[in-house]
Coordinates of C-alpha atoms in Angstrom, one line a residue:
X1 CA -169.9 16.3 53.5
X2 CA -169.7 20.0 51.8
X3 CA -173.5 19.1 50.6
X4 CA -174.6 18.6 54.1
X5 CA -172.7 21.6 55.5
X6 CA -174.4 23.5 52.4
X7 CA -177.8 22.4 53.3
X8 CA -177.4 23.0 57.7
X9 CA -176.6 26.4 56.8
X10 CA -179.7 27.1 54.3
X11 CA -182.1 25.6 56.8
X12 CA -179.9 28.1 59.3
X13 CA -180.5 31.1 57.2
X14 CA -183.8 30.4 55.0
X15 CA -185.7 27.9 57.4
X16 CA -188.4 29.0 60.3
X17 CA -186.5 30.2 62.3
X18 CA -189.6 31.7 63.8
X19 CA -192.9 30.5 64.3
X20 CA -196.4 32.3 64.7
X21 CA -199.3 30.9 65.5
X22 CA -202.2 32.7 64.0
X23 CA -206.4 31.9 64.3
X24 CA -205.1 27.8 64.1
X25 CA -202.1 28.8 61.0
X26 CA -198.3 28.1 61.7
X27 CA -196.6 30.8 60.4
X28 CA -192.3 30.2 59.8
X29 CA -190.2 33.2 59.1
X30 CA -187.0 32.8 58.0
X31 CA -183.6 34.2 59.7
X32 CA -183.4 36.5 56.2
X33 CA -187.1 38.1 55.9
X34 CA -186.5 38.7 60.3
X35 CA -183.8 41.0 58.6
X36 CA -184.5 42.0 55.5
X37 CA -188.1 43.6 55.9
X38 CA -187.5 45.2 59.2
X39 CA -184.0 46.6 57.1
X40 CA -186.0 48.2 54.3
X41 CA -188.5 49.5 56.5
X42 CA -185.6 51.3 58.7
X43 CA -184.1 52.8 55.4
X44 CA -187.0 54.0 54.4
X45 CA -188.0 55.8 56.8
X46 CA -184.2 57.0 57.5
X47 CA -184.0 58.0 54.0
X48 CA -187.2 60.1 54.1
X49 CA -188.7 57.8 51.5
X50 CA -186.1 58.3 49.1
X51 CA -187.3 56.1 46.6
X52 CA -190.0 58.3 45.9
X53 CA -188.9 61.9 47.0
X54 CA -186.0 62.3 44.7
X55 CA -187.2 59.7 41.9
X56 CA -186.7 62.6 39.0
X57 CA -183.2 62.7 40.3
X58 CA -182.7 59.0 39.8
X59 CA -183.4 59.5 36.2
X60 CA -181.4 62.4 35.7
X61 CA -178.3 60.9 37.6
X62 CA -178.2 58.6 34.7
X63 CA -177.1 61.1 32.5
X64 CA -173.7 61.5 34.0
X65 CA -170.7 61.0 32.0
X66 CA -167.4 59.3 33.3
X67 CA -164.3 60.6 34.5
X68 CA -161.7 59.1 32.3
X69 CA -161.6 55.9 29.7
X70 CA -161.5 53.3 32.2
X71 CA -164.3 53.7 34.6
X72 CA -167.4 53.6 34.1
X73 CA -170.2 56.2 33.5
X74 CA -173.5 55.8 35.8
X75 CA -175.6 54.3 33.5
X76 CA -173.1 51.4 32.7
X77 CA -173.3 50.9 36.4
X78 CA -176.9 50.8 35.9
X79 CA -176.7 48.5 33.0
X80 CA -174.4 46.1 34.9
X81 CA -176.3 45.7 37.8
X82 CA -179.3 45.3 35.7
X83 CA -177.8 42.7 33.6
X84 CA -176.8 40.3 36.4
X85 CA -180.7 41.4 37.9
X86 CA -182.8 41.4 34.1
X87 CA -180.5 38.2 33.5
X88 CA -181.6 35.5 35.9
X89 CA -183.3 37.4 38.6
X90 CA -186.1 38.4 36.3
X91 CA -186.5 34.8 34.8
X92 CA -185.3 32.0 36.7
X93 CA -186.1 33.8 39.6
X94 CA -189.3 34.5 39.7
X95 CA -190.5 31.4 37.8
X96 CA -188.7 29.8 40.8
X97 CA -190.7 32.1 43.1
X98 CA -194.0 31.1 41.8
X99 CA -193.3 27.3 41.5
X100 CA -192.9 27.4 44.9
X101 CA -195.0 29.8 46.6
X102 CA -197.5 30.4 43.8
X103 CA -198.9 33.8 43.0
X104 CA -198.9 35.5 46.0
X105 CA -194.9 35.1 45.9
X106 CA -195.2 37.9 43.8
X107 CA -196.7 40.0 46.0
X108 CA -193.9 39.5 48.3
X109 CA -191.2 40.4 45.7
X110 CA -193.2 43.7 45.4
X111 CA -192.7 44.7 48.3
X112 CA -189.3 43.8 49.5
X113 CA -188.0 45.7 46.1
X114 CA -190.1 48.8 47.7
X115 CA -188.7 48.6 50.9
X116 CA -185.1 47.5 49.3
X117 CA -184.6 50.0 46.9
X118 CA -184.3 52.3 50.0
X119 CA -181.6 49.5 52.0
X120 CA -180.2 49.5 48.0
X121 CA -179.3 53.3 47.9
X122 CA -177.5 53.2 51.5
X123 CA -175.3 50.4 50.1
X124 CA -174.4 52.0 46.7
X125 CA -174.0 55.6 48.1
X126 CA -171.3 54.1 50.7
X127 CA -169.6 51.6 47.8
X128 CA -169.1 55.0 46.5
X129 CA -167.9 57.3 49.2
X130 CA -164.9 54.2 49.9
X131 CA -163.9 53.0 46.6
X132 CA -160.5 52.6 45.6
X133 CA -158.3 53.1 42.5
X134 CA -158.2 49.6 40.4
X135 CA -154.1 49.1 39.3
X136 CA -155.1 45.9 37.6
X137 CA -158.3 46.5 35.2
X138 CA -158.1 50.4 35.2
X139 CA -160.6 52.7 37.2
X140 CA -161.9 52.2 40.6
X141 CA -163.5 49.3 42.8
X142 CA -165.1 48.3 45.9
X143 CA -168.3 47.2 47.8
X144 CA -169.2 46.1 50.9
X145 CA -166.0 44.6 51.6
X146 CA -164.2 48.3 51.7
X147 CA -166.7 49.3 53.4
X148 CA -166.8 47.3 55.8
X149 CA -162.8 47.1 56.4
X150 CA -162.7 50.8 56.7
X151 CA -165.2 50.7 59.4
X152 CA -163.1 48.1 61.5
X153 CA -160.4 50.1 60.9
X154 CA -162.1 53.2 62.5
X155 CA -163.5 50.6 65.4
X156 CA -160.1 49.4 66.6
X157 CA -158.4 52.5 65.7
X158 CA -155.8 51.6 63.4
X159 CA -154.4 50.1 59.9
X160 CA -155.5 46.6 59.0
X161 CA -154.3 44.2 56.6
X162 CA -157.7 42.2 56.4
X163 CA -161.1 42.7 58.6
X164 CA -162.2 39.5 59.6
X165 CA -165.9 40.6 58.6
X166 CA -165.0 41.4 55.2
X167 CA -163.2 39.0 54.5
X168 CA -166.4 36.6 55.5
X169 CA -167.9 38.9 52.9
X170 CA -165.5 38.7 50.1
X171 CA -166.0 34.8 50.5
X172 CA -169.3 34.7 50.9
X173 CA -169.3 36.6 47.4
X174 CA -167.5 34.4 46.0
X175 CA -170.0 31.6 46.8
X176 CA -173.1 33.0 46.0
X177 CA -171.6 33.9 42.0
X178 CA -170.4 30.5 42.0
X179 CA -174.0 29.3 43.1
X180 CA -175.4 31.5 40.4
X181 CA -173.2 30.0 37.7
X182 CA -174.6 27.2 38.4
X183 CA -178.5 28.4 37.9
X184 CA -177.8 29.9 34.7
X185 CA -176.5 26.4 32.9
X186 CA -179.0 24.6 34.6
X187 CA -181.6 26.8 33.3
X188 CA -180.3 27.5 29.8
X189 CA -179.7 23.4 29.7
X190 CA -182.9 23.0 30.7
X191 CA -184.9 25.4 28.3
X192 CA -182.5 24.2 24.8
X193 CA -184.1 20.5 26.4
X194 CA -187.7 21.8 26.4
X195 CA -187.2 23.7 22.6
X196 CA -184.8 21.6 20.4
X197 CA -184.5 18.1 22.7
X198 CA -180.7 19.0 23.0
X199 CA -179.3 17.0 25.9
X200 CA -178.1 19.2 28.9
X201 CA -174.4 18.0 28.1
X202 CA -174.3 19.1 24.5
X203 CA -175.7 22.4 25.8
X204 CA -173.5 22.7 28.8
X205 CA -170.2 22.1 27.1
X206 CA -171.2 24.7 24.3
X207 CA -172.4 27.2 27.2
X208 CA -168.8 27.2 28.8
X209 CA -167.3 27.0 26.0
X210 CA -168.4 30.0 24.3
X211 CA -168.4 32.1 28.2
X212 CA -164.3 31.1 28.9
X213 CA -163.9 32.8 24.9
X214 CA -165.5 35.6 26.4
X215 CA -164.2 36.2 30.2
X216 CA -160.6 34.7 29.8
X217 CA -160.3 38.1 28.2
X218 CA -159.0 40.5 30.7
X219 CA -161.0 43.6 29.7
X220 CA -164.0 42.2 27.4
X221 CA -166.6 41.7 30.3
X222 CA -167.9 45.3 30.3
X223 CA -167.6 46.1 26.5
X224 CA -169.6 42.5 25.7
X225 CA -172.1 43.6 28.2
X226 CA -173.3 46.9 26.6
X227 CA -174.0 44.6 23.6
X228 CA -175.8 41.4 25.3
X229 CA -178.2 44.3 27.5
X230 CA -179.7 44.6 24.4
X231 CA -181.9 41.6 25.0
X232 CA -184.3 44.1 26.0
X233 CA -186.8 42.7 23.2
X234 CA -187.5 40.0 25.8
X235 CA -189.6 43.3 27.6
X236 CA -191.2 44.2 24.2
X237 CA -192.6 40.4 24.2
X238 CA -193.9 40.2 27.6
X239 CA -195.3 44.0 27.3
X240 CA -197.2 42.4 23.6
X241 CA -198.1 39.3 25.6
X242 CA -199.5 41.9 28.7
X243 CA -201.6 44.3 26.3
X244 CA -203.0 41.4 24.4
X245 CA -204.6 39.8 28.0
X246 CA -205.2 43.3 29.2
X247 CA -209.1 42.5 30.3
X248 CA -207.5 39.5 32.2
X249 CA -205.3 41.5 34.6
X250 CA -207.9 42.1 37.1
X251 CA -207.9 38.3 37.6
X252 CA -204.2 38.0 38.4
X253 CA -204.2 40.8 40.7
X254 CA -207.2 39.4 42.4
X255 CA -205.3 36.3 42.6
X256 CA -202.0 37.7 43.6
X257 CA -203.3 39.2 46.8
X258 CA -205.3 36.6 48.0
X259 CA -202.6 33.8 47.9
X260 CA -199.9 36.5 48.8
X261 CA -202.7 36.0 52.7
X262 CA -203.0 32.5 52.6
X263 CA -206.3 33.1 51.3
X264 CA -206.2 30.3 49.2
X265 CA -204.7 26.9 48.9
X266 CA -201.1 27.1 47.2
X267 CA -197.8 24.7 46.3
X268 CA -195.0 25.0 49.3
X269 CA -197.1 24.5 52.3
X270 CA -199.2 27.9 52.9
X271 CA -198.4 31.2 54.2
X272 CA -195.0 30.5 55.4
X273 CA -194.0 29.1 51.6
X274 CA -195.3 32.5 49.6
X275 CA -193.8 34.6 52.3
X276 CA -190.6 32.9 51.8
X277 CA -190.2 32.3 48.2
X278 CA -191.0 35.8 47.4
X279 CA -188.6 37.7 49.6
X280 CA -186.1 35.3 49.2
X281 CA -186.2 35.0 44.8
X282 CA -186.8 38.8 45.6
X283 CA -183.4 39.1 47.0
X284 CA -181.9 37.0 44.6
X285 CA -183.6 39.2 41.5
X286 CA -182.8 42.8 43.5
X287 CA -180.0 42.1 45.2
X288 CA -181.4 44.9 47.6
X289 CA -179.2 44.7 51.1
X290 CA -177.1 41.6 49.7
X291 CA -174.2 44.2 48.6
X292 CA -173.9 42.3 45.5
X293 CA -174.7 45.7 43.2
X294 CA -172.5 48.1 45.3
X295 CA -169.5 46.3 43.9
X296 CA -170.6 47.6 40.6
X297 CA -171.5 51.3 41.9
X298 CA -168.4 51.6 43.2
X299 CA -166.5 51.5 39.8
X300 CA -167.9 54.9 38.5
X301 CA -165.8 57.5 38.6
X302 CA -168.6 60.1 40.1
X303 CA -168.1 62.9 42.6
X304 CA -171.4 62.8 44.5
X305 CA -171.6 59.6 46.2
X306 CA -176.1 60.3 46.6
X307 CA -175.9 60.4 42.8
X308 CA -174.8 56.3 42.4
X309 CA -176.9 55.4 45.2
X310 CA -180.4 57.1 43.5
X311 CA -179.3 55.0 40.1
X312 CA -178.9 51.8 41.9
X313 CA -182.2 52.7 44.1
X314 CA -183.8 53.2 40.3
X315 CA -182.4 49.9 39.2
X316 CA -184.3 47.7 41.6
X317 CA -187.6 49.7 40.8
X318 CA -186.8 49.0 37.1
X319 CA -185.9 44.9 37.9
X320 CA -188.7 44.4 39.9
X321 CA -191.6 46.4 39.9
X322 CA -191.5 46.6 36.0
X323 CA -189.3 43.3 34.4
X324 CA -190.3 40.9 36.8
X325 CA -194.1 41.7 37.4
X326 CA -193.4 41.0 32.9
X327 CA -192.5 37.6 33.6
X328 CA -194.9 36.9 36.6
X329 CA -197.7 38.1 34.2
X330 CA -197.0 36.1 31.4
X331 CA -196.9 33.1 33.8
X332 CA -200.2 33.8 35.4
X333 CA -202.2 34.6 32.6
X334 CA -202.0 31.2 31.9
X335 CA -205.1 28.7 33.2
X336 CA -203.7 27.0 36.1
X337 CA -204.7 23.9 35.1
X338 CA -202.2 23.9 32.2
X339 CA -199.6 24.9 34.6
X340 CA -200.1 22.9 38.1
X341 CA -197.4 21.1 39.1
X342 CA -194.8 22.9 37.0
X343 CA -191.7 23.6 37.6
X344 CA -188.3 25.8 36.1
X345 CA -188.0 26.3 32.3
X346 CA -190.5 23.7 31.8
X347 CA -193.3 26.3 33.7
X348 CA -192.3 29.0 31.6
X349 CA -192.4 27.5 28.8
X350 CA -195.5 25.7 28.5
X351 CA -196.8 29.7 29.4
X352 CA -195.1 31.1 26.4
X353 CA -196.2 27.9 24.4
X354 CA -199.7 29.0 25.8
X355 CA -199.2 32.8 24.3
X356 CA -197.0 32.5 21.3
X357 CA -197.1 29.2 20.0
X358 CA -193.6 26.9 19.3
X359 CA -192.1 30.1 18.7
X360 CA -192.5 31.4 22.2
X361 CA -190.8 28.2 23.4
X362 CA -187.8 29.0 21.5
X363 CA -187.5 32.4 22.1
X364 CA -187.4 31.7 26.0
X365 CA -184.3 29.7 24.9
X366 CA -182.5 31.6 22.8
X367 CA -183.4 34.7 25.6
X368 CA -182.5 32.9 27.7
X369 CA -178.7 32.1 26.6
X370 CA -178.1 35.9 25.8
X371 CA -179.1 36.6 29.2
X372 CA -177.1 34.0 31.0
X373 CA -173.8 35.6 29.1
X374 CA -174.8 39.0 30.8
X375 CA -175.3 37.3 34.4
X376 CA -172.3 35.7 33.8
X377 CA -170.5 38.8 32.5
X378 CA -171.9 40.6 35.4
X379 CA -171.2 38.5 38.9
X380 CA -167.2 37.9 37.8
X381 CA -167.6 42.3 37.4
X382 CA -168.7 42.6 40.8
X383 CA -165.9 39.3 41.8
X384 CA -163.4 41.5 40.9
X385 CA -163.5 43.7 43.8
X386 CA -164.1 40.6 46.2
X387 CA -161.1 39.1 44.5
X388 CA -159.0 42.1 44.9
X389 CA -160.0 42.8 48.4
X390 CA -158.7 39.0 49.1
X391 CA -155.3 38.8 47.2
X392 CA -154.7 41.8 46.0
X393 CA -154.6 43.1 42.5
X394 CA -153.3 40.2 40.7
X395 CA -154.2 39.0 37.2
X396 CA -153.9 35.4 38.2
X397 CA -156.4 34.9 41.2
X398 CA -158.7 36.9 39.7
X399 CA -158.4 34.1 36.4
X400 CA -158.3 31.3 38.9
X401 CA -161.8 32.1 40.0
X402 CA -163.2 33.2 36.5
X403 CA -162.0 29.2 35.9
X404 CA -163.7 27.8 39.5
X405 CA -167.0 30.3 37.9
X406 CA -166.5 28.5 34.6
X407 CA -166.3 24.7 36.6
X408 CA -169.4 25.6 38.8
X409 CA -171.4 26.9 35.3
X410 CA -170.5 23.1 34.1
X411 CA -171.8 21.1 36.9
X412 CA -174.8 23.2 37.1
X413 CA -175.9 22.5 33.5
X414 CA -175.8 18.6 34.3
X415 CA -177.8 18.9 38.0
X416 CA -180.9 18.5 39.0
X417 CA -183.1 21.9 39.1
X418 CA -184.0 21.6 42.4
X419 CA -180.3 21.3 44.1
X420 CA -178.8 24.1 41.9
X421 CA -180.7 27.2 43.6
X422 CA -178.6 26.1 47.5
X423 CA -175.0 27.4 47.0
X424 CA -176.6 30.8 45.6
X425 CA -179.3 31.0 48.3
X426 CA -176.5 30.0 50.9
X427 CA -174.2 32.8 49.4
X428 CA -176.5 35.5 49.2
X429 CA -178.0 34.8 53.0
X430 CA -174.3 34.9 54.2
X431 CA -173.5 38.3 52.2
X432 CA -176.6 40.0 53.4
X433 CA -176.0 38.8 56.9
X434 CA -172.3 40.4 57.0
X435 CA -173.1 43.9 54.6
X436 CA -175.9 44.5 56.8
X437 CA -173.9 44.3 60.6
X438 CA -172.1 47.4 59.1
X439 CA -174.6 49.3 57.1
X440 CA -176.4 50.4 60.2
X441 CA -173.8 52.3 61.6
X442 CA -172.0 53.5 58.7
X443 CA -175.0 54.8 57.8
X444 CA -175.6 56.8 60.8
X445 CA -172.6 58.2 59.9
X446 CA -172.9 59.5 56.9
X447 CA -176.4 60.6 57.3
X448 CA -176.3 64.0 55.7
X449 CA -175.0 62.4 52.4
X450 CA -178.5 61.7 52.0
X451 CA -180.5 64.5 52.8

């Protein structure tokens, strides 16, 4: 029954729900890309192409140094944002993105991090102008779900326990990280299969074994994620793998354009499939418009609202225009014929098999299973504020649902690939559809914030 009702509202939200009929070629486009694109174009334009008229300011906003002890500076904003994007987004993401819609996916995932990093910066910006003190961890939270109560509040003109729209949020939050637990042990499971033949049970077990250690903690998460982030070697790999293929890079671009038109045949169906997969593993790697990295912008302690926005603007450059064009690269320097048909971990790592050898097949697990800890680490960070926004500031909900996270990263590790990427994909359509309803008028509202 809750499988069914899981898969009526993907089809809902990541089916066609439009169709276009070009020169003799169906074209379907999803509920999401009807709003996402046109959102990112809006911002963009709004924002007087922030993205790239104050990109020295992004950079320099991450020099900022924290209030007091217990919130946290702008560029461990940055970092966990990053970590939860870098973590999955950048792997299982778009290796799910090209599986499915082939190289022209990646075209796509270009340019709804362009257009996003401008929806991105409206959402982090306002995170920050209505975050709240945090009486249970120390320093300040918030996201869309403040955001979005105090703006009911100013609708029907007075105090409210709850917003009904927020609430829808907070949920829908809390679905989509439970989703995502569930990728990361299916994909760590699934690359220790590929490198050591270690059954996805054995794996699995250890996996949550060694994450309830380290989140059962109450105030470990951010401390073990400035040491995990450092799994920044995996760029230095894909950068060797890169330099070493150089005079083949024409070839993927090539490729990568005429696939991202329908120029060629590709897996998934056509057109429809390439568009598709890349904006939606685009959101899912971004998080541009979802309000999933607002809930970590709102726990600086920072005094210029523009200042968080710009750094989480910069992070969705640095996730997708740089880490994941890495991972798309090492997949598509690959001949196709050794890849065709390939799916997941396996896809990956028959590439890095291709470029490094056994090693490179080991190193995408052991990768891998750092960068599943910081995804982990990083989506119960931003549940906190979702948690809090729901029951308060209370030490045991927020452990009930670091335990539902923990049961969800176990049933993941022993599912089928295919069937783990639903709950996420449900939960980050749901989120986007409820942050969005209110960042167009808050926005309006606090339009000279951004100027």
């Amino acid at each position: 029954m809750i499988v069914h009702i899981i898969e009526a509202v993907y089809h809902f939200l990541w089916g066609d729900l439009v169709t276009l009929h070009l020169s003799g070629t169906s074209i379907g486009i999803p509920l999401l890309v009807l709003l996402l694109i046109p959102t990112g174009i809006y911002f963009t334009f709004r924002t007087n192409f922030v993205s790239v008229r104050l990109f020295p300011d992004m950079v320099r906003s991450l020099t900022e140094k924290k209030g007091n002890g217990n919130s946290l500076s702008p560029l461990q904003t940055l970092f966990v944002s990053t970590a939860t994007r870098v973590g999955m987004g950048n792997l299982v993401g778009v290796v799910a993105a090209v599986s499915a819609g082939g190289a022209g996916a990646v075209f796509w995932m270009w340019l709804s991090a362009i257009l996003g990093s401008a929806t991105a910066f409206i959402e982090a910006t306002l995170a920050q102008i209505h975050k709240e003190e945090d009486s249970l961890y120390g320093g300040y939270h918030g996201g869309p779900a403040y955001y979005i109560h105090y703006y009911a509040e100013k609708v029907r003109g007075k105090k409210l326990n709850h917003s009904v729209i927020a609430v829808f949020f907070a949920l829908s939050g809390l679905l989509c990280w439970c989703g995502i637990s569930q990728v990361i042990s299916n994909s760590v499971a699934s690359a220790f299969k590929n490198a050591f033949s270690v059954p996805p049970i054995i794996t699995t077990v250890i996996l949550v074994i060694l994450s309830a250690i380290i989140v059962l903690r109450k105030n470990a998460t951010i401390k073990a994620l400035d040491i995990i982030v450092m799994a920044a070697m995996y760029f230095i790999i894909t950068i060797f793998i890169i330099v070493t293929h150089i005079g083949q890079l024409p070839g993927v671009f090539s490729r990568i354009f005429k696939e991202a038109f329908g120029l060629r045949a590709v897996a998934g169906g056509g057109f429809g499939a390439v568009l598709m997969n890349g904006v939606k593993r685009g959101l899912f790697s971004n998080e541009a418009g979802s309000g999933s990295a607002p809930c970590a912008a709102a726990a600086a302690d920072e005094k210029e609202p523009v200042k968080m926005g710009l750094i989480q603007a910069l992070g969705v450059f640095i996730d997708t225009i740089v880490i994941c064009s890495c991972t798309a690269f090492i997949l598509l320097l690959v001949p196709e014929e050794l890849t065709r048909g390939l799916m997941g971990m396996e896809l990956l790592q028959t590439a890095m098999n291709y470029h490094l050898g056994s090693f490179g097949v080991i190193f995408v697990a052991v990768i891998l299973a750092l960068f599943s800890f910081s995804t982990f680490l990083g989506i119960l960070f931003y549940a906190r504020s979702n948690v809090s926004y729901l029951f308060g500031n209370r030490w045991l909900w927020q452990t009930l649902y670091k335990i539902l996270a923990l049961i969800m990263l176990f049933i993941g590790g022993i599912q089928a690939y295919t069937v783990v990427w639903d709950l996420g994909d449900v939960g980050i359509g749901l989120m986007t559809i409820f942050n969005l309803a209110v960042l167009f008028p808050l926005s309006y509202e606090k339009k000279k914030k951004y100027e």
